[in-house]
Amino acid sequence: MTSTETQKAPASRPAGRRVQKLDERLAGYKGVWVFVEYERGHVHPVSWELLGEGRKLADALKVELAAVLLGPPDSAIRAFCDQAIHYGADLCYLACHPALKDYRNAPYTAILTELVNRYCPEILLLGATTLGRDLAGSVATTLKTGLTADCTGLAIDPENRGLAATRPTFGGSLLCTIVTLNYRPQMATIRPRVMVTPQADPARTGRVIDHPVTLVEESIVTKVLQFIPDDHVAEANLPFADIIVSGGRGMKRQENFRLIQDLARVLGAEVGASRPVIQAGWVGADRQVGQSGKTVRPRLYIAAGISGAVQHRVGMDKSDVIIAINEDANAPIFDFAHYGIVGNAMTILPALTQAFTEHLQARKQAC
Amino acid sequence: MHILVCIKQVPDSAQIRVHPVTNTIMRQGVPAIVNPYDLYALEEALRLKDRYRGRITALCMGPPQAEAALRKALAFGADEAILLTDRAFAGADTLATSYALSAAIRQVHQSLPVDLVFAGKQTIDGDTAQVGPGIATRLDMQLLTYVSKIVSLDLSAREIVVHRRSEGGVQVLKTRLPALITVLEGINDMRFASLTDVFRAERHKLTTWSKDDAHIEDVTKIGLKGSPTAVSKVFAPTSTNRRAEIIETQSGQPVDLAATLVAKIVSRHPDVALAINPSPVPDERPL
Amino acid sequence: MSEHFDAIVVGAGPAGNTAAYTMAKAGLKVLQIERGEYSGSKNVQGAILYSDALERVIPDFREDAPLERHIIEQRVWVLDDESYLGGTYRSADFSKPPHNRYTIIRSQFDRWFSQKVRDAGALVVCETTVLDLHMDGRQVVGVRTDRENGSVYADVVILADGVNSLLARKAGFHEELKPKDVGLAVKEIHFLPESTIEERFNVKGTEGVVIEMAGKITQGMVGTGFLYTNKESVTIGVGCLLSDFKKSGIAPYALLEQMKEHPAIKPLLAGGEMKEYTAHLIPEGGYNAIPAVYGDGWLIVGDAGMFVNAVHREGSNLAMTTGRIAAETVIDLKARDKPMTARNLAAYRAALDESFVMKDLKKYKDVPDIMDRNRQFFTAYPNLASQAAHTLLTVDGVDKKTKERAIRKTFTRARTTFGLFADAFKLWRAFE
Ligand SMILES: Cc1cc2nc3c(=O)[nH]c(=O)nc-3n(C[C@H](O)[C@H](O)[C@H](O)COP(=O)(O)OP(=O)(O)OC[C@H]3O[C@@H](n4cnc5c(N)ncnc54)[C@H](O)[C@@H]3O)c2cc1C
Ligand SMILES: Cc1cc2nc3c(=O)[nH]c(=O)nc-3n(C[C@H](O)[C@H](O)[C@H](O)COP(=O)(O)OP(=O)(O)OC[C@H]3O[C@@H](n4cnc5c(N)ncnc54)[C@H](O)[C@@H]3O)c2cc1C
Ligand SMILES: Nc1ncnc2c1ncn2[C@@H]1O[C@H](COP(=O)(O)O)[C@@H](O)[C@H]1O
């Protein structure tokens, strides 16, 4: 008779009966690596965020922090090696080859695996981007090691020097901390915009280690025929907005989003939304905040008519200041917002727009 | 053409709760569903089958109840369904899961060569998006993740062209079969199964494989034993237990509430105030 | 589709599952159609399972059915704003197997039952809604579903589609439900650790407690509240007549919210996490509201036929019993190669009349009406009763006799003496 299937969470000791003692052969794995995601002349910002986090881990372990850059042999990529060092790396492994111009799974997996096998880092971090998750999945399988996906927190267990990676699971309703047992390196992909971008220090210096690459384009099966860039003008850039005004199902109708837009305009903010709003087609999918949408980290997040379901919350609760407007004083959003107004968004929003306008006018006059 | 689709049965994560006191996952009464992302994969496979003919085999690793997920796949149009179920698989992480699934796929391949493997972008319980890449790597197949469109398939040249979503744009990729494709959500709308289809699915005799049927000899590679990662702690995301400061005024009028709030923000969070930067040009982008 | 079945069962609640199981077990070719994702996915119930009705079809159900706790204690509370007056019956005898009543969680229980139906050989199809009945003249010959190629045929169709039987109404077998004949119940499940439940309710192992509540908690509406202990959760709910909800304008969830704040109830839920909130209709019209339950090629079972004993909060057992009797009627006709005409199916109603179902419903046939016309049961009396208890139990130097006289006075002031007697009489008559 099993009418209640509850899954016991193990107590906070590592992994129940399973030993975490490291083989001697694996004790030789040293150092923290961050894969720096370089594509078409740009580095994905998550890589810098990871260098900040990687620095902390390396310091805790008293080991070196290395950046790993793969790409075509152009001048930009060298400059990014320096930048990685400015962001905290002690050294940078650089692997350049024309075949690495565009990201493709097979050659990237081959080279990154080769680097790991040669230099043996104990921790390898990648951004949880489409590139990072594609690459990490293959590399971890090739290396036959553990990989923790889409993490939102990293720490070193002082007892055994292992990586404790925390990530949302079951759609964000739960968090779990995952450790890698007797395998190295310990790999993780980390969600963009969760870690803080560190301050770059242009005075920092470090080594750049060129890794020779032997690849033959002809033996790479997958070919990139074309790259169609997103039309950046039309895309909302929520993850990097300083201020976001979001509306939820409580806005009731598409027309009412005008009130959100009015406030956003006055604040120079981006417009965001909860999932039901996207599903109703009131705003485009690129504006969804939350577990299956964007993770955001603005200085100010205003949520109007959003209940604060956990799937929405995980995407925005790292915002510096959260203001919630909701009719229902018991809405869960008031459990983690900083400021709340209990009231009808249709009347509060215009009043806020007005109040901020007045503030800005006063500010202008003061200058 | 033979397409294999990996589908997983998952608890409806919207209905999962954590026990407030014991911090355990409460699965009580939580319905099990087909991982929604896998339905996009299945539909995409069905569309290829509609166009090019062939067979579709659905594969699922899970407990005996996961049969329901496979019956659904059969109703939608899969020709064959295999449930990979064995106590020895329990506790598998993504490395061990991809090991077991690829062993089963190899076995399927023996009797009818597999041209394409489809998987969902990710599951809603594990959310890892790692099993697809894991299988492709193990089977030495070309890996195409986050595919948003299948542009063309040339069965005689054994070539496929797809759109792959990447950061900041879309890659148009051409590769050779066999390939593994993980399908992006929203790329299609799932079809409906007719009553005849449902009858057929309900009456279909499922294939159930144990680890031995999948010719898995090395038990150290599957289940808990074959998993390099271990969950050390599960907890509810309630670490920030602040309660919002509720703005109240005597009048309770929106104007006063708004003014009070703005004054507080400006005085207490100067950096936020500074971030307010109305753009002089109106924002013309659509919502 | 040309496929033909001996019987089609619409709905996979307790009524439909019992009917389909019984017929399939007897070797009939049975199709069961359920609109939910699986059997039980949308079903709502308190829920108490009465063993007897299930035992008759699956004698060894205790071996693997998902049961929560067996009931060893029943409390009845009459509540006013601050206090309650009540009685408790607890007996160690209830702990001796086989147990008579269990708490269950319907989504799990129904799923278990549905597997039994499949194992018995019925074809069970979920996520499929029956939209219409196919008729040949007056004879029902099949159903049309919402799926493509969605028609399917059978000798007989058993409607087990629950309280709001759209099919019966569409086919004209049923009148529109009257708001005074249906209750609307809302219910929540709150998680509590097993140890907390054991302490709070003074139970151990799989023992459980039921609390039935009436009085001010329904704010003058005809209805009752309930609280059941499950293994790791507590179910709390309240139901009132739909017509009363309409009249009073009270929102059902607001009613439940207020009830949970009652000083006698709040501590029982403290520290729990609400897991599930559901609302459902309950047919409460009783005997007088039972429609025609059979005709040419069709039978109605369970809630769809208004088979609920609202006074004793019994429904699922009546559902199972009517489902079983309907199935037995069909099996018998089939065995004798008789057509499924109204004349032959009348045996169903005859067998029902002989069963506890009709006997019980007949006994309480006037209760709904009396409750409806005598609001004081739900307003004035709870107050008075608890005032009385309060007066009696407060030790303040006044002798008991004087107190009793005072109590009687307050009662009679609230209602004329005649009214008081009349009320007692009416109720007594109804329950007798
Ligand atoms: C796998 C999965 C992934 C998901 N991913 C996401 C995700 O990425 N992002 C996301 O947002 N959701 C996601 N969800 C959905 C999530 O669970 C919630 O359903 C959703 O966030 C609720 O949106 P809402 O707050 O706008 O709507 P509701 O929960 O309906 O809340 C509306 C709120 O508005 C208030 N309100 C109503 N009228 C007014 C008014 N006039 N003035 C002020 N307040 C008013 C109400 O009190 C209520 O609190 C996901 C769900 C699942 C299962
Ligand atoms: C809050 C509450 C508490 C209760 N407590 C108790 C209790 O403690 N003990 C007790 O014995 N009874 C109790 N009852 C009553 C009991 O739940 C019902 O009497 C019983 O569920 C009736 O069973 P049924 O099979 O007739 O209907 P249902 O259980 O309602 O099943 C009907 C099924 O038919 C399906 N269906 C409906 N229409 C269609 C269609 N067109 N096509 C396909 N499928 C369809 C539905 O999805 C559903 O699964 C309670 C009821 C409520 C609401
Ligand atoms: N147990 C399983 N059975 C079948 N397919 C699976 C299983 N686990 C994962 N998959 C497939 O791999 C994809 C990614 O899963 P995940 O890595 O768990 O997010 C899913 O969408 C499925 O297609």
CSV table of C-alpha atoms in Angstrom, one decimal, chain A residues 1-4 6, chain C residues 65 67 108 231-232:
chain,number,residue,atom,x,y,z
A,1,MET,CA,0.0,0.0,0.0
A,2,THR,CA,1.8,3.1,-1.2
A,3,SER,CA,-0.6,5.9,-1.1
A,4,THR,CA,1.9,8.6,-0.2
A,6,THR,CA,7.3,11.0,-0.6
C,65,ALA,CA,-5.9,0.1,-2.7
C,67,LEU,CA,-6.1,4.0,1.6
C,108,GLN,CA,-5.0,8.1,-6.2
C,231,LYS,CA,-2.0,10.1,6.2
C,232,GLU,CA,0.1,13.2,5.8
